[in-house]
């Protein structure tokens, strides 16, 4: 029975499209994440294609066919080069042109552009169809209203699911690590993650991105990854917040605690283990079984043999805490010891 179930799962994997829907606020690192994940998927011998769904994203526009010709200044962290998108929505609609023809601003123009994508979703389906057998990375716009207030993104993926004959997608929601240094900002980011999870109606993995940029946190990393008892962040306001602000934030924290659905995984494109852990979490959420042959399926298993999700995610959090949180505390202490300009004078 177990062998038959695995065989049916493999057949199911071949009969539909699988992918990640990468979301998050502008500047959270979505496109850089797609580059890093694309490299990881290629390393484990899994065909992968990036689908750019951002009508305002210029990094995929006029990309050279080969990244080998790019100079070092164009490379991302540790030499991660931007990869061309297999499908670029700007071939259908471009924000700059929408703003010129409709006299809308950036936000209204982006909403208009995404509604245009929904109306012409058959164009997108036609572009994706030849990518059957590829794992898809959907690089989405950074306007957060699209994921917590508007139905357009959810409707686009529902249409894709229907018209592609099955699209099993997992949301990867990125939150910038700078929010760890600001209690109210982290509560707001966590509430946004919860709203997106409820609104999009898809499995969701939440990441704290750019962990190498962390500086001056109030708690250990596990406090933020578990995202529980966020009232503690309100109590640590140090008198900066007014009573009214404290009451509002306390209410938000209570909502998050009541749902008890949000947790985070630390992520950095400079840490291959975190990229691999994210891939495994997404595969688990999707029920994805890679490969059509034993050789292809075995490749990722050999790479992750030392990374048991149940046991080693805790170790990953601990490692990144020691590497980045403890380091940030040392840097903050060193900064506090530096004489100010007035002292020098």
Coordinates of C-alpha atoms in Angstrom, one line a residue:
X1 CA 0.0 0.0 0.0
X2 CA 2.8 2.4 0.8
X3 CA 4.6 1.7 -2.5
X4 CA 1.3 2.2 -4.4
X5 CA 0.7 5.5 -2.5
X6 CA 4.2 6.8 -3.4
X7 CA 3.7 5.7 -7.1
X8 CA 0.4 7.6 -7.3
X9 CA 2.0 10.6 -5.7
X10 CA 4.7 10.6 -8.4
X11 CA 2.1 10.3 -11.1
X12 CA 0.2 13.2 -9.5
X13 CA 3.4 15.3 -9.4
X14 CA 3.8 14.8 -13.2
X15 CA 0.2 15.7 -13.9
X16 CA 0.3 19.2 -12.4
X17 CA 2.4 22.3 -11.9
X18 CA 4.1 23.0 -8.6
X19 CA 5.6 26.3 -7.4
X20 CA 6.2 29.0 -4.9
X21 CA 4.4 32.3 -4.8
X22 CA 7.0 34.8 -3.4
X23 CA 5.4 37.7 -1.6
X24 CA 6.4 40.5 0.8
X25 CA 6.8 44.2 1.1
X26 CA 9.0 46.2 -1.3
X27 CA 12.6 45.7 -0.5
X28 CA 12.1 42.5 1.5
X29 CA 14.4 40.6 -1.0
X30 CA 11.8 38.7 -3.1
X31 CA 13.8 38.8 -6.4
X32 CA 17.1 37.9 -4.6
X33 CA 15.3 35.0 -2.9
X34 CA 14.1 33.8 -6.4
X35 CA 17.7 33.9 -7.6
X36 CA 19.0 32.0 -4.6
X37 CA 16.2 29.4 -4.8
X38 CA 16.7 29.0 -8.5
X39 CA 20.3 28.2 -7.9
X40 CA 19.4 25.7 -5.2
X41 CA 16.8 23.9 -7.3
X42 CA 19.3 23.7 -10.2
X43 CA 21.9 22.3 -7.8
X44 CA 19.5 19.5 -6.8
X45 CA 18.8 18.7 -10.5
X46 CA 15.2 20.1 -10.5
X47 CA 14.1 22.0 -13.6
X48 CA 13.0 25.5 -12.5
X49 CA 11.6 28.7 -14.1
X50 CA 11.0 32.1 -12.7
X51 CA 7.7 33.9 -13.5
X52 CA 7.9 37.6 -13.0
X53 CA 4.4 38.9 -12.0
X54 CA 5.6 42.4 -11.1
X55 CA 4.7 45.0 -13.9
X56 CA 7.1 47.5 -12.2
X57 CA 10.2 45.2 -11.7
X58 CA 13.0 46.4 -13.9
X59 CA 15.6 43.8 -13.0
X60 CA 14.1 41.2 -15.4
X61 CA 13.6 43.8 -18.1
X62 CA 16.2 43.8 -20.9
X63 CA 18.2 41.1 -19.0
X64 CA 21.2 39.7 -21.0
X65 CA 20.7 36.1 -22.0
X66 CA 23.8 35.0 -20.2
X67 CA 24.6 36.1 -16.7
X68 CA 28.3 35.3 -17.4
X69 CA 28.7 38.6 -19.1
X70 CA 27.7 40.6 -16.1
X71 CA 30.4 42.4 -14.1
X72 CA 30.9 41.9 -10.3
X73 CA 28.9 45.1 -9.5
X74 CA 25.8 43.5 -10.9
X75 CA 26.1 40.4 -8.8
X76 CA 24.1 39.9 -5.6
X77 CA 25.3 38.5 -2.3
X78 CA 28.2 36.1 -2.7
X79 CA 28.1 36.5 -6.5
X80 CA 24.4 35.5 -6.9
X81 CA 23.6 36.9 -10.4
X82 CA 20.0 37.9 -11.4
X83 CA 18.6 35.2 -13.7
X84 CA 16.3 36.1 -16.7
X85 CA 12.7 35.3 -16.1
X86 CA 11.1 32.5 -18.3
X87 CA 7.9 34.5 -18.3
X88 CA 7.9 38.3 -17.8
X89 CA 4.5 39.9 -17.2
X90 CA 5.9 43.2 -18.6
X91 CA 5.5 41.7 -22.1
X92 CA 1.8 42.0 -21.4
X93 CA 1.5 45.1 -19.2
X94 CA 4.1 47.6 -17.9
X95 CA 3.4 49.9 -15.0
X96 CA 5.2 52.9 -16.6
X97 CA 2.9 52.7 -19.6
X98 CA -0.2 52.2 -17.5
X99 CA 0.6 55.4 -15.5
X100 CA 1.2 57.3 -18.7
X101 CA -2.1 56.3 -20.4
X102 CA -4.4 56.3 -17.3
X103 CA -2.9 59.2 -15.3
X104 CA -2.9 56.9 -12.3
X105 CA -0.2 57.0 -9.6
X106 CA 2.1 54.0 -8.8
X107 CA -0.3 52.3 -6.4
X108 CA -3.4 52.8 -8.5
X109 CA -1.5 51.9 -11.6
X110 CA -0.2 48.7 -10.1
X111 CA -3.8 47.7 -9.1
X112 CA -5.0 48.5 -12.6
X113 CA -2.1 46.4 -14.1
X114 CA -2.8 43.4 -12.0
X115 CA -6.5 43.5 -12.8
X116 CA -5.5 43.6 -16.5
X117 CA -3.4 40.5 -15.9
X118 CA -6.5 38.8 -14.4
X119 CA -8.6 39.8 -17.4
X120 CA -5.9 38.4 -19.7
X121 CA -4.8 35.4 -17.7
X122 CA -5.1 33.2 -20.8
X123 CA -1.9 35.0 -22.0
X124 CA -0.1 33.9 -18.8
X125 CA -1.4 30.3 -19.1
X126 CA -0.2 30.1 -22.7
X127 CA 3.3 31.2 -21.6
X128 CA 3.4 28.8 -18.7
X129 CA 2.2 25.7 -20.5
X130 CA 5.5 24.9 -22.2
X131 CA 7.1 24.9 -18.7
X132 CA 5.4 21.7 -17.7
X133 CA 7.7 19.7 -15.5
X134 CA 9.5 22.8 -14.2
X135 CA 9.2 24.0 -10.6
X136 CA 7.8 27.6 -10.8
X137 CA 8.9 30.6 -8.8
X138 CA 6.4 33.4 -9.0
X139 CA 8.0 36.8 -8.2
X140 CA 5.1 39.0 -7.1
X141 CA 4.8 42.8 -6.7
X142 CA 5.7 44.4 -3.4
X143 CA 2.4 46.3 -2.9
X144 CA 1.1 44.7 0.2
X145 CA -2.5 45.7 -0.5
X146 CA -2.6 43.1 -3.2
X147 CA -2.3 40.4 -0.6
X148 CA -4.2 41.7 2.3
X149 CA -7.0 43.8 0.8
X150 CA -7.5 43.0 -2.8
X151 CA -8.8 39.7 -4.3
X152 CA -6.9 40.0 -7.6
X153 CA -3.8 37.9 -6.7
X154 CA -6.0 35.2 -5.2
X155 CA -8.2 35.2 -8.3
X156 CA -5.2 35.0 -10.7
X157 CA -3.9 31.9 -9.0
X158 CA -7.3 30.3 -8.8
X159 CA -7.6 30.9 -12.6
X160 CA -4.1 29.4 -13.2
X161 CA -5.0 26.4 -11.1
X162 CA -8.2 25.8 -13.2
X163 CA -6.7 26.6 -16.7
X164 CA -3.3 24.8 -16.2
X165 CA -5.0 21.6 -15.1
X166 CA -3.7 21.9 -11.6
X167 CA -1.3 24.4 -9.9
X168 CA -0.2 23.4 -6.4
X169 CA 1.4 26.6 -5.0
X170 CA 2.9 27.5 -1.6
X171 CA 3.3 31.2 -0.6
X172 CA 6.7 32.2 0.6
X173 CA 6.2 35.5 2.5
X174 CA 9.3 37.5 3.3
X175 CA 9.6 39.9 6.2
X176 CA 12.7 42.1 6.4
X177 CA 15.0 41.4 9.4
X178 CA 15.1 45.1 10.2
X179 CA 11.7 44.7 11.8
X180 CA 13.4 42.6 14.6
X181 CA 14.9 45.9 15.9
X182 CA 11.5 47.6 16.2
X183 CA 8.8 45.9 18.3
X184 CA 5.8 47.7 16.7
X185 CA 7.2 47.1 13.2
X186 CA 7.6 43.3 14.0
X187 CA 4.0 43.1 15.3
X188 CA 2.8 44.9 12.2
X189 CA 4.8 42.6 9.9
X190 CA 3.5 39.5 11.7
X191 CA -0.1 40.8 11.4
X192 CA 0.5 41.3 7.7
X193 CA 1.8 37.8 7.4
X194 CA -1.3 36.5 9.1
X195 CA -3.6 38.6 6.9
X196 CA -1.9 37.3 3.7
X197 CA -2.2 33.7 4.9
X198 CA -5.9 34.1 5.5
X199 CA -6.5 36.1 2.4
X200 CA -4.6 34.1 -0.2
X201 CA -6.0 30.7 1.0
X202 CA -2.7 28.9 0.2
X203 CA -0.1 27.1 2.3
X204 CA 2.3 29.7 3.6
X205 CA 5.9 29.7 4.8
X206 CA 7.0 32.9 6.5
X207 CA 10.7 34.0 6.3
X208 CA 12.7 36.6 8.2
X209 CA 14.9 37.6 5.3
X210 CA 18.3 39.3 5.2
X211 CA 19.4 37.8 8.5
X212 CA 22.9 39.1 7.8
X213 CA 21.6 42.6 8.3
X214 CA 20.2 42.0 11.8
X215 CA 21.2 44.6 14.4
X216 CA 20.2 45.4 18.0
X217 CA 17.3 43.0 18.9
X218 CA 15.5 43.0 22.2
X219 CA 15.1 39.2 22.4
X220 CA 16.7 36.0 21.1
X221 CA 16.0 34.8 17.6
X222 CA 13.7 32.0 18.7
X223 CA 11.3 34.6 20.3
X224 CA 10.8 36.1 16.8
X225 CA 10.6 32.8 14.9
X226 CA 7.9 31.5 17.2
X227 CA 6.0 34.8 17.1
X228 CA 4.2 34.1 20.4
X229 CA 3.6 36.3 23.4
X230 CA 4.2 39.4 21.4
X231 CA 2.7 41.4 24.3
X232 CA 6.3 41.4 25.6
X233 CA 7.3 43.7 22.7
X234 CA 4.6 46.2 23.7
X235 CA 5.9 46.2 27.3
X236 CA 9.4 46.8 26.1
X237 CA 8.3 50.1 24.5
X238 CA 10.5 52.0 26.9
X239 CA 8.0 54.9 27.1
X240 CA 8.4 55.7 23.4
X241 CA 4.8 54.7 22.7
X242 CA 1.8 56.6 23.8
X243 CA -0.9 54.8 25.9
X244 CA -3.2 54.8 22.8
X245 CA -0.5 53.2 20.7
X246 CA 0.3 50.6 23.3
X247 CA -3.4 49.7 23.5
X248 CA -3.6 49.3 19.7
X249 CA -0.4 47.2 19.5
X250 CA -1.6 45.1 22.4
X251 CA -4.8 44.4 20.5
X252 CA -2.9 43.4 17.4
X253 CA -0.6 41.1 19.5
X254 CA -3.7 39.5 21.1
X255 CA -5.2 38.7 17.6
X256 CA -1.9 37.1 16.5
X257 CA -1.7 35.0 19.7
X258 CA -5.3 34.0 19.4
X259 CA -4.8 32.6 15.8
X260 CA -1.5 31.0 16.7
X261 CA -0.8 30.4 13.0
X262 CA 2.3 32.5 12.3
X263 CA 5.8 31.3 12.7
X264 CA 9.0 32.3 10.9
X265 CA 12.1 30.7 9.5
X266 CA 15.3 32.7 9.5
X267 CA 16.7 33.1 5.9
X268 CA 19.8 34.5 4.2
X269 CA 20.8 34.0 0.6
X270 CA 24.4 33.7 2.0
X271 CA 23.4 30.7 4.1
X272 CA 22.8 27.7 1.8
X273 CA 21.4 25.7 4.7
X274 CA 18.6 28.2 5.2
X275 CA 17.8 28.1 1.5
X276 CA 17.6 24.3 1.6
X277 CA 15.5 24.4 4.7
X278 CA 13.0 26.7 3.0
X279 CA 12.9 24.4 0.0
X280 CA 12.1 21.4 2.2
X281 CA 9.4 23.3 4.1
X282 CA 7.7 24.3 0.9
X283 CA 8.0 20.7 -0.5
X284 CA 6.4 19.4 2.7
X285 CA 3.6 22.0 2.5
X286 CA 3.0 21.1 -1.2
X287 CA 3.2 17.3 -0.8
X288 CA 5.8 17.5 -3.6
X289 CA 7.9 14.5 -4.5
X290 CA 10.6 15.5 -6.9
X291 CA 11.9 13.6 -9.9
X292 CA 10.8 11.1 -12.4
X293 CA 13.7 8.7 -11.9
X294 CA 15.6 7.3 -8.9
X295 CA 18.7 9.3 -9.8
X296 CA 16.8 12.6 -10.0
X297 CA 14.8 12.0 -6.8
X298 CA 17.9 10.8 -4.9
X299 CA 20.0 14.0 -5.7
X300 CA 18.2 16.3 -3.2
X301 CA 17.9 13.6 -0.6
X302 CA 21.7 13.2 -0.6
X303 CA 22.1 16.9 -0.1
X304 CA 19.6 17.1 2.8
X305 CA 20.5 13.9 4.6
X306 CA 22.0 16.0 7.5
X307 CA 19.0 18.3 7.6
X308 CA 16.1 16.7 9.4
X309 CA 13.3 19.2 9.5
X310 CA 11.9 18.1 12.8
X311 CA 15.2 18.3 14.6
X312 CA 17.5 20.6 12.7
X313 CA 15.2 23.7 12.2
X314 CA 15.8 24.4 15.9
X315 CA 19.6 24.0 15.2
X316 CA 19.3 26.4 12.3
X317 CA 17.7 29.0 14.4
X318 CA 20.4 28.5 17.1
X319 CA 23.2 28.8 14.5
X320 CA 21.8 31.9 13.0
X321 CA 21.2 33.4 16.4
X322 CA 24.8 32.8 17.4
X323 CA 26.1 34.1 14.0
X324 CA 23.9 37.2 13.6
X325 CA 22.0 38.1 16.8
X326 CA 25.0 37.7 19.1
X327 CA 27.2 39.5 16.6
X328 CA 24.7 42.4 16.4
X329 CA 24.8 42.7 20.2
X330 CA 28.6 43.0 20.1
X331 CA 28.4 45.6 17.3
X332 CA 25.8 47.6 19.2
X333 CA 27.9 47.4 22.4
X334 CA 31.0 48.6 20.4
X335 CA 29.0 51.5 18.9
X336 CA 27.8 52.6 22.3
X337 CA 31.5 52.8 23.4
X338 CA 32.5 55.0 20.5
X339 CA 32.9 58.6 21.6
X340 CA 30.4 61.0 20.1
X341 CA 31.4 64.0 18.0
X342 CA 30.6 66.3 20.9
X343 CA 32.8 64.2 23.2
X344 CA 35.7 64.4 20.8
X345 CA 35.4 68.2 20.6

